[in-house]
Short mmCIF file of C-alpha atoms in Angstrom, two decimals:
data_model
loop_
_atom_site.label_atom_id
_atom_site.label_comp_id
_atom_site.label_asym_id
_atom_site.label_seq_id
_atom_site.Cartn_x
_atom_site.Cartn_y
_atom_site.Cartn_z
CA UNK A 1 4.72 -41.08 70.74
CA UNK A 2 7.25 -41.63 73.28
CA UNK A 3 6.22 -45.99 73.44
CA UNK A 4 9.32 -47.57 75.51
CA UNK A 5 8.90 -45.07 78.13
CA UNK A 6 5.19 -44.93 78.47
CA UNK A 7 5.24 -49.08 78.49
CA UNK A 8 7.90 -49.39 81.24
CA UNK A 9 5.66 -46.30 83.28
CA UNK A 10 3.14 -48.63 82.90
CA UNK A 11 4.57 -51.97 84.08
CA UNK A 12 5.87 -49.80 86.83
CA UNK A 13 2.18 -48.90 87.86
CA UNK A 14 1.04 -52.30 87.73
CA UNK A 15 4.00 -53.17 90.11
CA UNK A 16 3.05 -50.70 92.59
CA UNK A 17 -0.50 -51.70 92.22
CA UNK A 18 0.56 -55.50 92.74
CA UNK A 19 3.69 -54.76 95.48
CA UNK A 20 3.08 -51.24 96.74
CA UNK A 21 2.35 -52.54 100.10
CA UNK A 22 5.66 -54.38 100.38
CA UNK A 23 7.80 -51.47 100.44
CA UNK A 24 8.16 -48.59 103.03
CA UNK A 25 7.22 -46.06 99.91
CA UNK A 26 6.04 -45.57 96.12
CA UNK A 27 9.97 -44.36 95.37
CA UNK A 28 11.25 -47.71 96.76
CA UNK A 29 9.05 -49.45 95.14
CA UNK A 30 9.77 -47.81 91.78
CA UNK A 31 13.70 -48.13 92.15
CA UNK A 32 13.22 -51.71 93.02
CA UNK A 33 11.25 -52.74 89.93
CA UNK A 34 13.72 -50.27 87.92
CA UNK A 35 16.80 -52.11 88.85
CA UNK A 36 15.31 -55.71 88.12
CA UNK A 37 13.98 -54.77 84.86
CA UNK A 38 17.17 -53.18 84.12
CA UNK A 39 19.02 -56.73 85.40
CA UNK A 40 16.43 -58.69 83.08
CA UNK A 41 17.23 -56.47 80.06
CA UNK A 42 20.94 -56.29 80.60
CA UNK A 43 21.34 -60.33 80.61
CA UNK A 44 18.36 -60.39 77.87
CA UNK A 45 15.63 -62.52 79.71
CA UNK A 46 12.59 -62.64 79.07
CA UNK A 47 10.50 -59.58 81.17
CA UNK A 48 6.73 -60.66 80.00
CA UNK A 49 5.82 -61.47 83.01
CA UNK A 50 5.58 -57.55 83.75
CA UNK A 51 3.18 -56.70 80.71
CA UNK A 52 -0.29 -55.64 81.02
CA UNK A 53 -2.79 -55.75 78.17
CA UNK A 54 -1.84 -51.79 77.54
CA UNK A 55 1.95 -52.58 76.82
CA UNK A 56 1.02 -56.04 74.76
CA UNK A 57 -1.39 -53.94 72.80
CA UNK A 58 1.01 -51.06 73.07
CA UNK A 59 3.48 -53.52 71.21
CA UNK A 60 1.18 -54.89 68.48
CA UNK A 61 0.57 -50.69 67.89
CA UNK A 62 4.20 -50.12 67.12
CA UNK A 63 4.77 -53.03 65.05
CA UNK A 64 1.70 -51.73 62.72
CA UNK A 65 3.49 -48.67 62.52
CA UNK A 66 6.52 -50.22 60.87
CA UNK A 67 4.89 -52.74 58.65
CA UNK A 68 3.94 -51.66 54.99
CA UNK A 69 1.76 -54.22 53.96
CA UNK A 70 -1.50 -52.79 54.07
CA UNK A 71 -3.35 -56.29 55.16
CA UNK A 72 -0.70 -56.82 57.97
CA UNK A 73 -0.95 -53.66 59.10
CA UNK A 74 -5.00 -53.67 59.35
CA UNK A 75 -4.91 -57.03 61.10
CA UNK A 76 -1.98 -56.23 63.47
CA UNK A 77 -4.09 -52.94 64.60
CA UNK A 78 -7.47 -55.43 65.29
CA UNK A 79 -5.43 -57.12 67.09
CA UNK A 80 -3.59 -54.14 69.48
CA UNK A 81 -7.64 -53.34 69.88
CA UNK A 82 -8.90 -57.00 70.89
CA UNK A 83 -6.34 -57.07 73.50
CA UNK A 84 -7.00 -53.21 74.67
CA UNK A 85 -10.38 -52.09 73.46
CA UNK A 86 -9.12 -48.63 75.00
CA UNK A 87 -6.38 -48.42 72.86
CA UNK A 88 -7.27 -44.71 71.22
CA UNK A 89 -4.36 -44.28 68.99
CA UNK A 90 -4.91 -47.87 67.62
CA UNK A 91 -8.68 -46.69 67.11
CA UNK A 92 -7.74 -43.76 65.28
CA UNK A 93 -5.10 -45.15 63.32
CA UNK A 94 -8.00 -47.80 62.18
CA UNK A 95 -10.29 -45.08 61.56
CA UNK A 96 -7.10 -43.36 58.95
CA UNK A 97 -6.42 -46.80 57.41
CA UNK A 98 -10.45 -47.01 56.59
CA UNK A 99 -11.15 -43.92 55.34
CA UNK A 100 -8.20 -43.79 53.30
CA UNK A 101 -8.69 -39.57 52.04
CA UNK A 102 -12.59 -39.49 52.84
CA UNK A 103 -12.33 -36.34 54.52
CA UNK A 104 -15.97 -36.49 56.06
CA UNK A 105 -15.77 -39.74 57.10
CA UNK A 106 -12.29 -39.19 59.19
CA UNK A 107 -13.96 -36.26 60.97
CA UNK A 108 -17.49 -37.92 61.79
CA UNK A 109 -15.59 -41.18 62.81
CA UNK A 110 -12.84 -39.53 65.01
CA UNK A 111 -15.31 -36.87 66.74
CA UNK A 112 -17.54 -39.91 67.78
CA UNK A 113 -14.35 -41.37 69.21
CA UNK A 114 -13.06 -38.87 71.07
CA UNK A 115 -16.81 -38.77 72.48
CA UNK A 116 -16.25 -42.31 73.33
CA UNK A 117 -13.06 -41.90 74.59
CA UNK A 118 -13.91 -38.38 76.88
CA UNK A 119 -16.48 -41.15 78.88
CA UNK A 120 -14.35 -43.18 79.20
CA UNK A 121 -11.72 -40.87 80.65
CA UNK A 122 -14.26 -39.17 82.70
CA UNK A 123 -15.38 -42.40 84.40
CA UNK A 124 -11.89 -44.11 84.53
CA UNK A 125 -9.11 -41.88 85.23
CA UNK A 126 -8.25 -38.75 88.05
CA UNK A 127 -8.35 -36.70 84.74
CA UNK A 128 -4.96 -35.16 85.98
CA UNK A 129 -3.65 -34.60 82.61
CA UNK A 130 -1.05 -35.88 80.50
CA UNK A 131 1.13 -36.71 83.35
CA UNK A 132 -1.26 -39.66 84.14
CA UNK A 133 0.28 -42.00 82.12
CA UNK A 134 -3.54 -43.74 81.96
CA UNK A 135 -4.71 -40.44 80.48
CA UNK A 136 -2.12 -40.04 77.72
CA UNK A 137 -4.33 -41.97 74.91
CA UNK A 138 -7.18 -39.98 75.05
CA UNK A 139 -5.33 -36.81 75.13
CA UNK A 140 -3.11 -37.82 72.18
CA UNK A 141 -6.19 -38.46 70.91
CA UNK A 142 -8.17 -35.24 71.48
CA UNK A 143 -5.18 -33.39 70.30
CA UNK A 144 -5.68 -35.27 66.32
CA UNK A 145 -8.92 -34.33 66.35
CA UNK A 146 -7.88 -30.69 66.78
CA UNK A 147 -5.38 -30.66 64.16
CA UNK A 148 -7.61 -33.08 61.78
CA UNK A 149 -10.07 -29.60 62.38
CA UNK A 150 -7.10 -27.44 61.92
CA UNK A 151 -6.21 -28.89 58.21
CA UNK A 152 -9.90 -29.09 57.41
CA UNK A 153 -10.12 -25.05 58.19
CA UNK A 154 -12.48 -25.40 61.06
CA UNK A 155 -10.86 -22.97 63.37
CA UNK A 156 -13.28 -22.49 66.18
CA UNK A 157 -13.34 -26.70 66.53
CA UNK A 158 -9.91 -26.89 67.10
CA UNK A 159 -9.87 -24.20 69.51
CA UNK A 160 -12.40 -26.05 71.66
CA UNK A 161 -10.53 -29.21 71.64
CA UNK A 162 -7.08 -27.49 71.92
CA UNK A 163 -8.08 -25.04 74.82
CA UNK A 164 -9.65 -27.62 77.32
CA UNK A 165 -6.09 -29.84 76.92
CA UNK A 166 -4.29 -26.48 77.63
CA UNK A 167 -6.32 -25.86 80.76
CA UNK A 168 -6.16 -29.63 82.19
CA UNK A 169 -2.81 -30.45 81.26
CA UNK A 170 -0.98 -27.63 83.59
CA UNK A 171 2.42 -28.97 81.95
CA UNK A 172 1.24 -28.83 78.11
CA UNK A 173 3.21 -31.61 77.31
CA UNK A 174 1.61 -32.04 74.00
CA UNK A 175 2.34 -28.34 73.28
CA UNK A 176 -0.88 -27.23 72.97
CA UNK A 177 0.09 -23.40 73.17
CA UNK A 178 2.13 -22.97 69.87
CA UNK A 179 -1.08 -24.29 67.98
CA UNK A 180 -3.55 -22.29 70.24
CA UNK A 181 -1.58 -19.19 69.19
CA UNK A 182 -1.62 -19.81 65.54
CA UNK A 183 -5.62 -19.98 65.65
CA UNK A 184 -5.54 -16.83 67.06
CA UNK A 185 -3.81 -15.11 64.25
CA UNK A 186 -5.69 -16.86 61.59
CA UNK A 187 -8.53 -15.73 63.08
CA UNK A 188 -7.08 -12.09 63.13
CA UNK A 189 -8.29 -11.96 67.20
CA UNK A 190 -5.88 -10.04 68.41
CA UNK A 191 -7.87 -9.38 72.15
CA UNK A 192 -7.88 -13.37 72.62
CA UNK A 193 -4.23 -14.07 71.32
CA UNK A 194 -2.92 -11.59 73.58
CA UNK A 195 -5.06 -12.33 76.69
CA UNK A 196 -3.37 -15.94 75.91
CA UNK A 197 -0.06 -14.66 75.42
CA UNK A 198 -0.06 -12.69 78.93
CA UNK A 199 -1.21 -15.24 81.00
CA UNK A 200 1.30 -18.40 79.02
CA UNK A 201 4.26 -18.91 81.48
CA UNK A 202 7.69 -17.48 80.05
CA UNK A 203 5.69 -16.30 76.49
CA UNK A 204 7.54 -13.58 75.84
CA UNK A 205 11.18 -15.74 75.88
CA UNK A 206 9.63 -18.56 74.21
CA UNK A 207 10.07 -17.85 70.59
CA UNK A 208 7.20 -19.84 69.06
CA UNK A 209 4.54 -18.13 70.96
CA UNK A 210 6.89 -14.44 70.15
CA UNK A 211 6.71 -15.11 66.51
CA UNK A 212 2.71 -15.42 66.25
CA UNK A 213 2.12 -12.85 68.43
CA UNK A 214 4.60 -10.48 66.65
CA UNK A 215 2.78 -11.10 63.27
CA UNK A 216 -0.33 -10.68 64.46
CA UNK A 217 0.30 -7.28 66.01
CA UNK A 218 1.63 -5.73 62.69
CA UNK A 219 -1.39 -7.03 60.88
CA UNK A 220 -3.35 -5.34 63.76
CA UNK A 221 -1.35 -1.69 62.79
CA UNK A 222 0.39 -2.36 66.72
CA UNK A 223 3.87 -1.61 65.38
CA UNK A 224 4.80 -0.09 68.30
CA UNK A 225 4.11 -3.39 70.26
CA UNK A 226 5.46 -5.19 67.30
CA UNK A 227 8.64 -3.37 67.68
CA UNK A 228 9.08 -4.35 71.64
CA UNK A 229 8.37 -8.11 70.95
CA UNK A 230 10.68 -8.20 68.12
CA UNK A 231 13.26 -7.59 70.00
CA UNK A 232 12.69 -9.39 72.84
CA UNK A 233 12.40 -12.34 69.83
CA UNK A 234 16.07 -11.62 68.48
CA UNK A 235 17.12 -11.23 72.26
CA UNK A 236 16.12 -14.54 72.94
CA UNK A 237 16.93 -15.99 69.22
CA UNK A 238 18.99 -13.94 66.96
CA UNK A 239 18.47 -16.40 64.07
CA UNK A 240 15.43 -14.84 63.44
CA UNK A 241 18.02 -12.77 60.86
CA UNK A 242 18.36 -15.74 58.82
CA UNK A 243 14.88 -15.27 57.65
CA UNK A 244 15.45 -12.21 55.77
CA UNK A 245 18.76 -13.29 53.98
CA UNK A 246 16.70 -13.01 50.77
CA UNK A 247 13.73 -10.34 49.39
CA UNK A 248 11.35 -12.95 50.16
CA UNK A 249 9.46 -15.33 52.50
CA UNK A 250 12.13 -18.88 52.10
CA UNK A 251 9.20 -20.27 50.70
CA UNK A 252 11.17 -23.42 49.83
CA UNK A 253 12.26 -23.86 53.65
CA UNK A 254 8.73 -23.53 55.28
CA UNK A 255 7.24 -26.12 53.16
CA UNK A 256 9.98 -28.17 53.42
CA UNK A 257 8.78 -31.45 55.49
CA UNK A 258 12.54 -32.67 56.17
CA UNK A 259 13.16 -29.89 58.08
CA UNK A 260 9.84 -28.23 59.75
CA UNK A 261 8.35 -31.62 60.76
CA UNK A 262 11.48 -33.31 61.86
CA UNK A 263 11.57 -35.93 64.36
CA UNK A 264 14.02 -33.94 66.63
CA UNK A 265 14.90 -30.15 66.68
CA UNK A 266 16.74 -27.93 68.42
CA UNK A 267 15.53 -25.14 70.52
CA UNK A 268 15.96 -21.56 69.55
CA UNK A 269 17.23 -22.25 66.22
CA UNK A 270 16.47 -21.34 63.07
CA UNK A 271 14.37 -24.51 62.57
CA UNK A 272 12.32 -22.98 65.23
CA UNK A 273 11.05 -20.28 63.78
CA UNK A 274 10.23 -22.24 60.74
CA UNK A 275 7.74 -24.27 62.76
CA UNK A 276 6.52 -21.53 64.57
CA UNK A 277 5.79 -19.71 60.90
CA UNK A 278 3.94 -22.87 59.75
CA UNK A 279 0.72 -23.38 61.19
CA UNK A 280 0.17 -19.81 59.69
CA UNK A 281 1.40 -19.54 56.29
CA UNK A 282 -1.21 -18.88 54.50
CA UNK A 283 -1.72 -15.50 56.21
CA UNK A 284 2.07 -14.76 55.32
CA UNK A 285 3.12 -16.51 52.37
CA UNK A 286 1.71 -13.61 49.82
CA UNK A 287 2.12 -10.64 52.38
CA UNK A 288 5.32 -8.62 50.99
CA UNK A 289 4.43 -5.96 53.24
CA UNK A 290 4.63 -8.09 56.45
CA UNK A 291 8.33 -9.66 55.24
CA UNK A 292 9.33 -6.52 54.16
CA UNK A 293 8.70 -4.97 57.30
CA UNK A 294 9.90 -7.38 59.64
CA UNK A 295 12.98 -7.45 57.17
CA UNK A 296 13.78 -3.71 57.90
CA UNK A 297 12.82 -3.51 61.80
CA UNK A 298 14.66 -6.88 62.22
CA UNK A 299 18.08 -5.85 60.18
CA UNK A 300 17.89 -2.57 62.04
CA UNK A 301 17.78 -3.75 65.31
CA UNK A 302 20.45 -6.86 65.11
CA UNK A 303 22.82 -5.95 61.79
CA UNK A 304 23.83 -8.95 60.28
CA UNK A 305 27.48 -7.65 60.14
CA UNK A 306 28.55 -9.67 63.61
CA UNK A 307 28.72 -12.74 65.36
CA UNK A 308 25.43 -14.63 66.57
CA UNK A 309 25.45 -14.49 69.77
CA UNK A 310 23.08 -16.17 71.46
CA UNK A 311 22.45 -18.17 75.24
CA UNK A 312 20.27 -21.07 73.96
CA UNK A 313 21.98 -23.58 72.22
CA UNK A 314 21.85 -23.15 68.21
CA UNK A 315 20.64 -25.57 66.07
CA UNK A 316 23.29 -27.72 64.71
CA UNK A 317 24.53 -30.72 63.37
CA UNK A 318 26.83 -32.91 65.47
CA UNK A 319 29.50 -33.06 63.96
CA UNK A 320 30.42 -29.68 65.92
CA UNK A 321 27.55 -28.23 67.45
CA UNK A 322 29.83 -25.39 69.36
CA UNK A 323 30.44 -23.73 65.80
CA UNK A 324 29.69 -20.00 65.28
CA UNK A 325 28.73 -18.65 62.25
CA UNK A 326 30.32 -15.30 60.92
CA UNK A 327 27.76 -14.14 58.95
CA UNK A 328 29.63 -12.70 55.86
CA UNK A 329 31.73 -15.94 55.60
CA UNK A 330 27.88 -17.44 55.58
CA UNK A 331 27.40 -15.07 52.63
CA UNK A 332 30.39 -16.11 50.85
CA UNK A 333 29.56 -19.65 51.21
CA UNK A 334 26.27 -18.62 48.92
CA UNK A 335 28.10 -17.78 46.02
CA UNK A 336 26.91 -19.75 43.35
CA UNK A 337 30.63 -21.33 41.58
CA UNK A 338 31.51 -24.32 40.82
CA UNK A 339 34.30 -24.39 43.28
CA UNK A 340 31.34 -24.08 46.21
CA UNK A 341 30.24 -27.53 46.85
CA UNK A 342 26.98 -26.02 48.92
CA UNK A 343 25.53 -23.98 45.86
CA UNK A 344 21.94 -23.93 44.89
CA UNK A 345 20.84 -25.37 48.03
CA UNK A 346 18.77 -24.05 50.28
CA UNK A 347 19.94 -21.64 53.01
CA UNK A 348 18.81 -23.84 55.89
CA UNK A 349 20.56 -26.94 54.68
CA UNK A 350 23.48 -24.84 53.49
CA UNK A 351 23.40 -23.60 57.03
CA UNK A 352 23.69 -26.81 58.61
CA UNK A 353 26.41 -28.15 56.19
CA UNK A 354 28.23 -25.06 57.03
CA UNK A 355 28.35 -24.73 60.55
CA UNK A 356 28.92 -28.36 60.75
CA UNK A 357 32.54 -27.63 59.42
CA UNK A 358 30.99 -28.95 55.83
CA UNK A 359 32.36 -25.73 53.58
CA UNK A 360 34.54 -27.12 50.71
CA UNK A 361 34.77 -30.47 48.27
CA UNK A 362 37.44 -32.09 50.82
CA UNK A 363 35.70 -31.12 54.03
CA UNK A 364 33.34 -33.31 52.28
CA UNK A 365 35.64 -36.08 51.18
CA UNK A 366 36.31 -36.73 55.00
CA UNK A 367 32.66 -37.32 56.05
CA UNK A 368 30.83 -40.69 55.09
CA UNK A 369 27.01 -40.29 53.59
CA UNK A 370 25.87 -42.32 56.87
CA UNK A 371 27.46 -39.38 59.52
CA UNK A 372 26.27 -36.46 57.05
CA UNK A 373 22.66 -37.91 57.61
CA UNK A 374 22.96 -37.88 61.54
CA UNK A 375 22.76 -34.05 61.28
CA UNK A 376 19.27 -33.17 62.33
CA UNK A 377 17.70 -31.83 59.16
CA UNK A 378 19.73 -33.58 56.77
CA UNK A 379 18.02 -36.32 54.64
CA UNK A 380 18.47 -38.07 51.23
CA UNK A 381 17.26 -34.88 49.42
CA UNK A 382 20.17 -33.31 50.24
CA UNK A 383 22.60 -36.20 49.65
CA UNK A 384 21.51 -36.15 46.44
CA UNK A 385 21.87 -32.67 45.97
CA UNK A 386 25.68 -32.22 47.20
CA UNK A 387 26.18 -35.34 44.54
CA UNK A 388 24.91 -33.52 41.89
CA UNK A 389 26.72 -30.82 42.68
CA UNK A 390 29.80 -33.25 42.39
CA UNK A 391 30.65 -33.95 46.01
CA UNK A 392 32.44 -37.30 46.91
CA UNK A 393 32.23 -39.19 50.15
CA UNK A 394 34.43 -41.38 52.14
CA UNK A 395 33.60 -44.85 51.41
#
């Protein structure tokens, strides 16, 4: 969760709450208090003054989040509760630290707090949606239960919970959609998924909610369909061909954490479609059929023999995110030598390392370990792997 800015947004309300009536508008209000906070910051005095409960409690929260000692961490989160009983991602991260892998008890324990917390919401907010900053708890909140459902298998559950943030939060800032649409196709409910695909906003250039949709309508014998979606998917990201640079699903990619659950990704990218293939791999992981298919259909309609060339911006390191990647030099950079620093690893991260200008022992030799792991998707794992491969870094 995005803390910093959801404390200052709510110091800001309590300002406007406290001073609104002082200023000839909300805005001038809001710049005011902006450019005095900024002043206190900049010559590092102290702000408190400006907390509420929410941000104290918000504070106690984040410092749980960093602490390992199990003790510290349990009393830290009592404590970010005393001081804001209505603190719902303290509450839940309670309920995790308690039940510690009881599966049934996390369930029963979050469903009654989410009922707790939908009163609460009900009787204390404009239920606006995740714009409210006041609503933002409970719908982070509502949003674990759904994917505590999801893991647990219970399908229809999640689609409850997921569905009623969808249609209250207009913006569906918690991106509701991409999970909505995975349900879909593990339920094989092709009427629903497509209903929901029609009516989501910009779904057919949005290539998480293409590459369900797409998978679902083979599996459904809708090539046809399939066929027009596809490439509307490879219009819109033509790294969808770096899927089928092998005979198989990159099995070793999609259940890699570094890269599918990252912090940060880029847009469009190849990481993209990893994410998007995620939340249903167990309906693809074993199908040969579907990857083979989706191999030929997508190799016919974009050869891999030319440039990318695509609008969005590609998902890159930044060391020089404006590279393009010729894909037979990509091939060659496969090879598995001992003169190819990249070999053995997998394509994604050789991807990265590649179009990053990262190609050959001294391109290496240049970079420090600390600047190779600002590249998004690039952790230890693959430090260690370039080592054993016997790369050297600058010192």
């Amino acid at each position: 969760m995005s803390n910093d800015m959801e404390m200052f947004q709510r110091m800001v309300q309590q300002f406007i709450n406290e001073h609104g009536d002082e200023f000839d508008s909300p805005m001038e209000a809001v710049d005011y208090f902006t450019k005095k906070y900024n002043k206190e910051i900049k010559e590092k005095n102290d702000f408190s003054q400006s907390e509420t409960k929410e941000t104290r409690s918000m504070r106690k929260l984040e410092e749980a989040e960093y602490t390992h000692a199990q003790k510290k961490r349990k009393k830290l989160i009592e404590e970010a509760i005393t001081i804001w009983p209505e603190n719902w991602d303290a509450q839940s991260m309670l309920i995790d630290l308690k039940a510690d892998q009881d599966y049934t008890a996390l369930i029963e324990q979050h469903a009654f707090l989410e009922k707790r917390a939908r009163k609460h919401w009900q009787n204390n907010t404009d239920q606006m949606g995740y714009l409210n900053v006041e609503e933002r708890p409970y719908f982070r909140l509502k949003a674990k239960v759904a994917f505590i459902y999801m893991e647990m298998g219970m399908v229809d559950h999640a689609l409850e919970h997921l569905l009623e943030i969808y249609k209250i939060d207009e913006t569906d800032s918690l991106g509701t959609r991409y999970k909505i649409m995975s349900l879909y196709v593990r339920k094989f409910d092709w009427k629903s998924a497509w209903r929901f695909f029609q009516k989501s906003e910009g779904a057919d250039e949005d290539d998480q909610m293409l590459v369900p949709i797409i998978i679902l309508a083979i599996l459904t014998d809708r090539k046809g369909l399939a066929r027009t979606l596809l490439q509307k998917l490879g219009d819109v990201n033509s790294e969808i061909k770096l899927l089928f640079l092998q005979d198989m699903w990159p099995i070793e990619e999609l259940y890699d954490d570094e890269m599918t659950l990252a912090d940060s990704y880029k847009p469009y990218s190849y990481q993209s479609i990893l994410i998007a293939l995620r939340d249903i791999l167990f309906i693809i992981i074993e199908n040969q059929y579907l990857f083979d298919w989706l191999k030929k259909e997508t190799l016919d309609m974009f050869p891999v023999n030319h440039r990318f060339k695509n609008l969005h911006q590609p998902f890159s390191g930044v060391i020089d995110p404006e590279a393009q990647v010729q894909i037979d030099d990509f091939y060659y950079s496969m090879r598995d030598e001992s003169s190819n620093p990249l070999r053995g690893m997998s394509i994604n991260r050789m991807r990265i390392l590649y179009r990053a200008g990262l190609r050959t022992f001294e391109d290496f030799a240049q970079r420090t370990e600390k600047e190779l792991l600002k590249l998004d998707g690039i952790g230890p794992v693959t430090i260690k792997e370039l080592k054993a491969n016997g790369v050297t870094f600058r010192k």
